[in-house]
């Protein structure tokens, strides 16, 4: 599929999961395609980064379910900060471990999973939707019951994939992308490179690393609805080992987000055209910085 074909499968009002972590291996080409669409009123489920920030800036998010929204080297995503300061964002805050349990429960088709994370903290105060349960066994322990994070659709980005939907990560961390796919009714994988049918481990000799362990086959075709090849599709987040995070551009993004005029100029230059226009504008910008 193309990113545009993926987005045409999405509808306003959906619950949308976005894989990756902070400013790492985010499906940014799919997010940018979503920005160009009329899809809105979304419930977004994510370990958030600039994916969440861009959707908030575009007014496409009604409810956000997250453990954090960060750019990693910049601690707080600026559009998220602005949305919180303005008020009106329906924010469902979870501890990172709670979020993982919610994904796992959804992937296993359970209504909830118990966890100790959050007990004795303010998470239960700031998120009154959470409930506790008592163990039915002799210990009688009180635990947090984290509700399943079921999603209508999920978007993830991986280093390699085949046309059947098997997906491979080559970097240091899977970022729970498999759980996002399994917890959603439909899931769409963007990848840096499509490889031969049924053989994601047989990467070309120039692809680092040339051959990877079978354990790197993270996402299985049974949980994937569509695949799109988007070279540079995680930019400006990282997609190790294909490329690292574009720190200078990320800094420019955060600086632009600090003012309405700055953001309008950034949007007009980088986000008003196609995906190809975006990458060309980024290349031109980098030449200007030399």
PDB file of N, CA and C in Angstrom, residues 20-22 24 45-48 65-70 72 75 92-105 113-119 121 123 127 130 144 146-147 149 173 175-176 179-180:
ATOM      1  N   UNK A  20       6.498   2.700  18.267  1.00  0.00           N
ATOM      2  CA  UNK A  20       7.686   3.475  18.556  1.00  0.00           C
ATOM      3  C   UNK A  20       7.694   3.945  20.002  1.00  0.00           C
ATOM      4  N   UNK A  21       8.640   4.794  20.309  1.00  0.00           N
ATOM      5  CA  UNK A  21       8.839   5.211  21.704  1.00  0.00           C
ATOM      6  C   UNK A  21       9.482   6.592  21.706  1.00  0.00           C
ATOM      7  N   UNK A  22       8.765   7.591  22.224  1.00  0.00           N
ATOM      8  CA  UNK A  22       9.332   8.933  22.256  1.00  0.00           C
ATOM      9  C   UNK A  22       9.666   9.407  20.856  1.00  0.00           C
ATOM     10  N   UNK A  24      11.725   7.796  18.771  1.00  0.00           N
ATOM     11  CA  UNK A  24      12.441   6.655  18.219  1.00  0.00           C
ATOM     12  C   UNK A  24      11.497   5.776  17.403  1.00  0.00           C
ATOM     13  N   UNK A  45      -3.347   6.355  21.156  1.00  0.00           N
ATOM     14  CA  UNK A  45      -2.698   5.532  22.173  1.00  0.00           C
ATOM     15  C   UNK A  45      -1.237   5.404  21.784  1.00  0.00           C
ATOM     16  N   UNK A  46      -0.326   5.931  22.610  1.00  0.00           N
ATOM     17  CA  UNK A  46       1.084   5.945  22.196  1.00  0.00           C
ATOM     18  C   UNK A  46       2.003   6.228  23.362  1.00  0.00           C
ATOM     19  N   UNK A  47       3.204   5.639  23.293  1.00  0.00           N
ATOM     20  CA  UNK A  47       4.334   6.164  24.053  1.00  0.00           C
ATOM     21  C   UNK A  47       4.808   7.353  23.226  1.00  0.00           C
ATOM     22  N   UNK A  48       4.314   8.534  23.559  1.00  0.00           N
ATOM     23  CA  UNK A  48       4.264   9.630  22.609  1.00  0.00           C
ATOM     24  C   UNK A  48       5.568  10.341  22.326  1.00  0.00           C
ATOM     25  N   UNK A  65      -4.136   8.753  25.233  1.00  0.00           N
ATOM     26  CA  UNK A  65      -3.797   7.738  26.238  1.00  0.00           C
ATOM     27  C   UNK A  65      -2.299   7.528  26.149  1.00  0.00           C
ATOM     28  N   UNK A  66      -1.565   7.861  27.212  1.00  0.00           N
ATOM     29  CA  UNK A  66      -0.107   7.844  27.104  1.00  0.00           C
ATOM     30  C   UNK A  66       0.558   7.714  28.457  1.00  0.00           C
ATOM     31  N   UNK A  67       1.819   7.287  28.435  1.00  0.00           N
ATOM     32  CA  UNK A  67       2.650   7.305  29.628  1.00  0.00           C
ATOM     33  C   UNK A  67       3.552   8.532  29.648  1.00  0.00           C
ATOM     34  N   UNK A  68       3.815   9.101  28.486  1.00  0.00           N
ATOM     35  CA  UNK A  68       4.649  10.298  28.359  1.00  0.00           C
ATOM     36  C   UNK A  68       4.549  10.784  26.916  1.00  0.00           C
ATOM     37  N   UNK A  69       4.969  12.032  26.688  1.00  0.00           N
ATOM     38  CA  UNK A  69       5.122  12.564  25.333  1.00  0.00           C
ATOM     39  C   UNK A  69       6.425  13.354  25.330  1.00  0.00           C
ATOM     40  N   UNK A  70       7.464  12.774  24.723  1.00  0.00           N
ATOM     41  CA  UNK A  70       8.809  13.332  24.814  1.00  0.00           C
ATOM     42  C   UNK A  70       9.522  13.263  23.475  1.00  0.00           C
ATOM     43  N   UNK A  72      12.808  12.822  23.749  1.00  0.00           N
ATOM     44  CA  UNK A  72      14.012  12.177  24.283  1.00  0.00           C
ATOM     45  C   UNK A  72      15.097  13.191  24.623  1.00  0.00           C
ATOM     46  N   UNK A  75      13.147  17.003  26.669  1.00  0.00           N
ATOM     47  CA  UNK A  75      12.331  16.200  27.576  1.00  0.00           C
ATOM     48  C   UNK A  75      10.825  16.225  27.312  1.00  0.00           C
ATOM     49  N   UNK A  92      -5.533  10.645  29.317  1.00  0.00           N
ATOM     50  CA  UNK A  92      -5.568   9.448  30.152  1.00  0.00           C
ATOM     51  C   UNK A  92      -4.124   9.088  30.471  1.00  0.00           C
ATOM     52  N   UNK A  93      -3.688   9.377  31.686  1.00  0.00           N
ATOM     53  CA  UNK A  93      -2.300   9.166  32.073  1.00  0.00           C
ATOM     54  C   UNK A  93      -2.124   7.781  32.682  1.00  0.00           C
ATOM     55  N   UNK A  94      -1.085   7.081  32.220  1.00  0.00           N
ATOM     56  CA  UNK A  94      -0.740   5.766  32.739  1.00  0.00           C
ATOM     57  C   UNK A  94       0.755   5.710  33.036  1.00  0.00           C
ATOM     58  N   UNK A  95       1.126   4.948  34.037  1.00  0.00           N
ATOM     59  CA  UNK A  95       2.522   4.601  34.245  1.00  0.00           C
ATOM     60  C   UNK A  95       2.981   3.750  33.064  1.00  0.00           C
ATOM     61  N   UNK A  96       4.284   3.766  32.777  1.00  0.00           N
ATOM     62  CA  UNK A  96       4.800   2.994  31.639  1.00  0.00           C
ATOM     63  C   UNK A  96       4.463   1.509  31.752  1.00  0.00           C
ATOM     64  N   UNK A  97       4.585   0.950  32.960  1.00  0.00           N
ATOM     65  CA  UNK A  97       4.260  -0.461  33.153  1.00  0.00           C
ATOM     66  C   UNK A  97       2.765  -0.710  32.993  1.00  0.00           C
ATOM     67  N   UNK A  98       1.940   0.231  33.436  1.00  0.00           N
ATOM     68  CA  UNK A  98       0.492   0.113  33.231  1.00  0.00           C
ATOM     69  C   UNK A  98       0.166   0.082  31.742  1.00  0.00           C
ATOM     70  N   UNK A  99       0.812   0.965  30.999  1.00  0.00           N
ATOM     71  CA  UNK A  99       0.573   1.041  29.557  1.00  0.00           C
ATOM     72  C   UNK A  99       0.911  -0.301  28.910  1.00  0.00           C
ATOM     73  N   UNK A 100       2.054  -0.880  29.298  1.00  0.00           N
ATOM     74  CA  UNK A 100       2.445  -2.182  28.763  1.00  0.00           C
ATOM     75  C   UNK A 100       1.412  -3.253  29.102  1.00  0.00           C
ATOM     76  N   UNK A 101       0.911  -3.245  30.330  1.00  0.00           N
ATOM     77  CA  UNK A 101      -0.096  -4.225  30.709  1.00  0.00           C
ATOM     78  C   UNK A 101      -1.390  -4.018  29.926  1.00  0.00           C
ATOM     79  N   UNK A 102      -1.732  -2.759  29.657  1.00  0.00           N
ATOM     80  CA  UNK A 102      -2.929  -2.483  28.858  1.00  0.00           C
ATOM     81  C   UNK A 102      -2.801  -3.026  27.444  1.00  0.00           C
ATOM     82  N   UNK A 103      -1.615  -2.849  26.827  1.00  0.00           N
ATOM     83  CA  UNK A 103      -1.381  -3.409  25.497  1.00  0.00           C
ATOM     84  C   UNK A 103      -1.442  -4.933  25.530  1.00  0.00           C
ATOM     85  N   UNK A 104      -0.818  -5.518  26.552  1.00  0.00           N
ATOM     86  CA  UNK A 104      -0.790  -6.974  26.656  1.00  0.00           C
ATOM     87  C   UNK A 104      -2.187  -7.538  26.844  1.00  0.00           C
ATOM     88  N   UNK A 105      -2.977  -6.903  27.689  1.00  0.00           N
ATOM     89  CA  UNK A 105      -4.353  -7.347  27.894  1.00  0.00           C
ATOM     90  C   UNK A 105      -5.135  -7.311  26.590  1.00  0.00           C
ATOM     91  N   UNK A 113      -5.592  -6.406  33.008  1.00  0.00           N
ATOM     92  CA  UNK A 113      -4.560  -7.196  33.669  1.00  0.00           C
ATOM     93  C   UNK A 113      -4.150  -6.478  34.952  1.00  0.00           C
ATOM     94  N   UNK A 114      -3.876  -7.222  36.017  1.00  0.00           N
ATOM     95  CA  UNK A 114      -3.457  -6.599  37.274  1.00  0.00           C
ATOM     96  C   UNK A 114      -1.985  -6.229  37.248  1.00  0.00           C
ATOM     97  N   UNK A 115      -1.638  -5.193  37.998  1.00  0.00           N
ATOM     98  CA  UNK A 115      -0.251  -4.741  38.074  1.00  0.00           C
ATOM     99  C   UNK A 115      -0.057  -4.009  39.400  1.00  0.00           C
ATOM    100  N   UNK A 116       1.149  -4.073  39.950  1.00  0.00           N
ATOM    101  CA  UNK A 116       1.436  -3.317  41.167  1.00  0.00           C
ATOM    102  C   UNK A 116       1.789  -1.863  40.862  1.00  0.00           C
ATOM    103  N   UNK A 117       2.244  -1.600  39.655  1.00  0.00           N
ATOM    104  CA  UNK A 117       2.659  -0.241  39.288  1.00  0.00           C
ATOM    105  C   UNK A 117       1.516   0.744  39.549  1.00  0.00           C
ATOM    106  N   UNK A 118       1.860   1.865  40.153  1.00  0.00           N
ATOM    107  CA  UNK A 118       0.881   2.900  40.421  1.00  0.00           C
ATOM    108  C   UNK A 118       0.370   2.917  41.837  1.00  0.00           C
ATOM    109  N   UNK A 119       0.456   1.802  42.545  1.00  0.00           N
ATOM    110  CA  UNK A 119       0.012   1.767  43.933  1.00  0.00           C
ATOM    111  C   UNK A 119       0.859   2.715  44.774  1.00  0.00           C
ATOM    112  N   UNK A 121       0.973   5.858  44.429  1.00  0.00           N
ATOM    113  CA  UNK A 121       1.378   7.037  43.663  1.00  0.00           C
ATOM    114  C   UNK A 121       0.142   7.876  43.321  1.00  0.00           C
ATOM    115  N   UNK A 123      -0.875   8.402  40.335  1.00  0.00           N
ATOM    116  CA  UNK A 123      -1.486   7.977  39.075  1.00  0.00           C
ATOM    117  C   UNK A 123      -2.969   7.675  39.274  1.00  0.00           C
ATOM    118  N   UNK A 127      -5.808   9.798  37.311  1.00  0.00           N
ATOM    119  CA  UNK A 127      -6.559   8.983  36.362  1.00  0.00           C
ATOM    120  C   UNK A 127      -7.654   8.236  37.120  1.00  0.00           C
ATOM    121  N   UNK A 130      -9.080   4.490  36.533  1.00  0.00           N
ATOM    122  CA  UNK A 130      -8.450   3.251  36.981  1.00  0.00           C
ATOM    123  C   UNK A 130      -9.168   2.679  38.201  1.00  0.00           C
ATOM    124  N   UNK A 144      -3.721  -2.862  40.923  1.00  0.00           N
ATOM    125  CA  UNK A 144      -4.364  -1.983  39.947  1.00  0.00           C
ATOM    126  C   UNK A 144      -4.847  -2.833  38.776  1.00  0.00           C
ATOM    127  N   UNK A 146      -5.553  -2.676  35.154  1.00  0.00           N
ATOM    128  CA  UNK A 146      -5.324  -1.821  33.989  1.00  0.00           C
ATOM    129  C   UNK A 146      -6.220  -2.291  32.847  1.00  0.00           C
ATOM    130  N   UNK A 147      -7.097  -1.425  32.343  1.00  0.00           N
ATOM    131  CA  UNK A 147      -7.997  -1.858  31.267  1.00  0.00           C
ATOM    132  C   UNK A 147      -7.251  -2.112  29.968  1.00  0.00           C
ATOM    133  N   UNK A 149      -6.084  -1.891  26.289  1.00  0.00           N
ATOM    134  CA  UNK A 149      -5.983  -0.768  25.352  1.00  0.00           C
ATOM    135  C   UNK A 149      -6.294  -1.265  23.943  1.00  0.00           C
ATOM    136  N   UNK A 173      15.870  -2.152  20.170  1.00  0.00           N
ATOM    137  CA  UNK A 173      14.666  -2.279  20.979  1.00  0.00           C
ATOM    138  C   UNK A 173      13.433  -2.486  20.100  1.00  0.00           C
ATOM    139  N   UNK A 175      10.333  -1.823  21.070  1.00  0.00           N
ATOM    140  CA  UNK A 175       9.364  -0.759  21.372  1.00  0.00           C
ATOM    141  C   UNK A 175       7.909  -1.234  21.372  1.00  0.00           C
ATOM    142  N   UNK A 176       7.642  -2.495  21.648  1.00  0.00           N
ATOM    143  CA  UNK A 176       6.278  -3.012  21.798  1.00  0.00           C
ATOM    144  C   UNK A 176       5.445  -2.938  20.521  1.00  0.00           C
ATOM    145  N   UNK A 179       2.969  -5.728  20.059  1.00  0.00           N
ATOM    146  CA  UNK A 179       1.758  -5.642  20.875  1.00  0.00           C
ATOM    147  C   UNK A 179       0.767  -4.639  20.297  1.00  0.00           C
ATOM    148  N   UNK A 180       1.261  -3.526  19.756  1.00  0.00           N
ATOM    149  CA  UNK A 180       0.356  -2.567  19.121  1.00  0.00           C
ATOM    150  C   UNK A 180      -0.413  -3.244  17.991  1.00  0.00           C
TER     151      UNK A 180
END
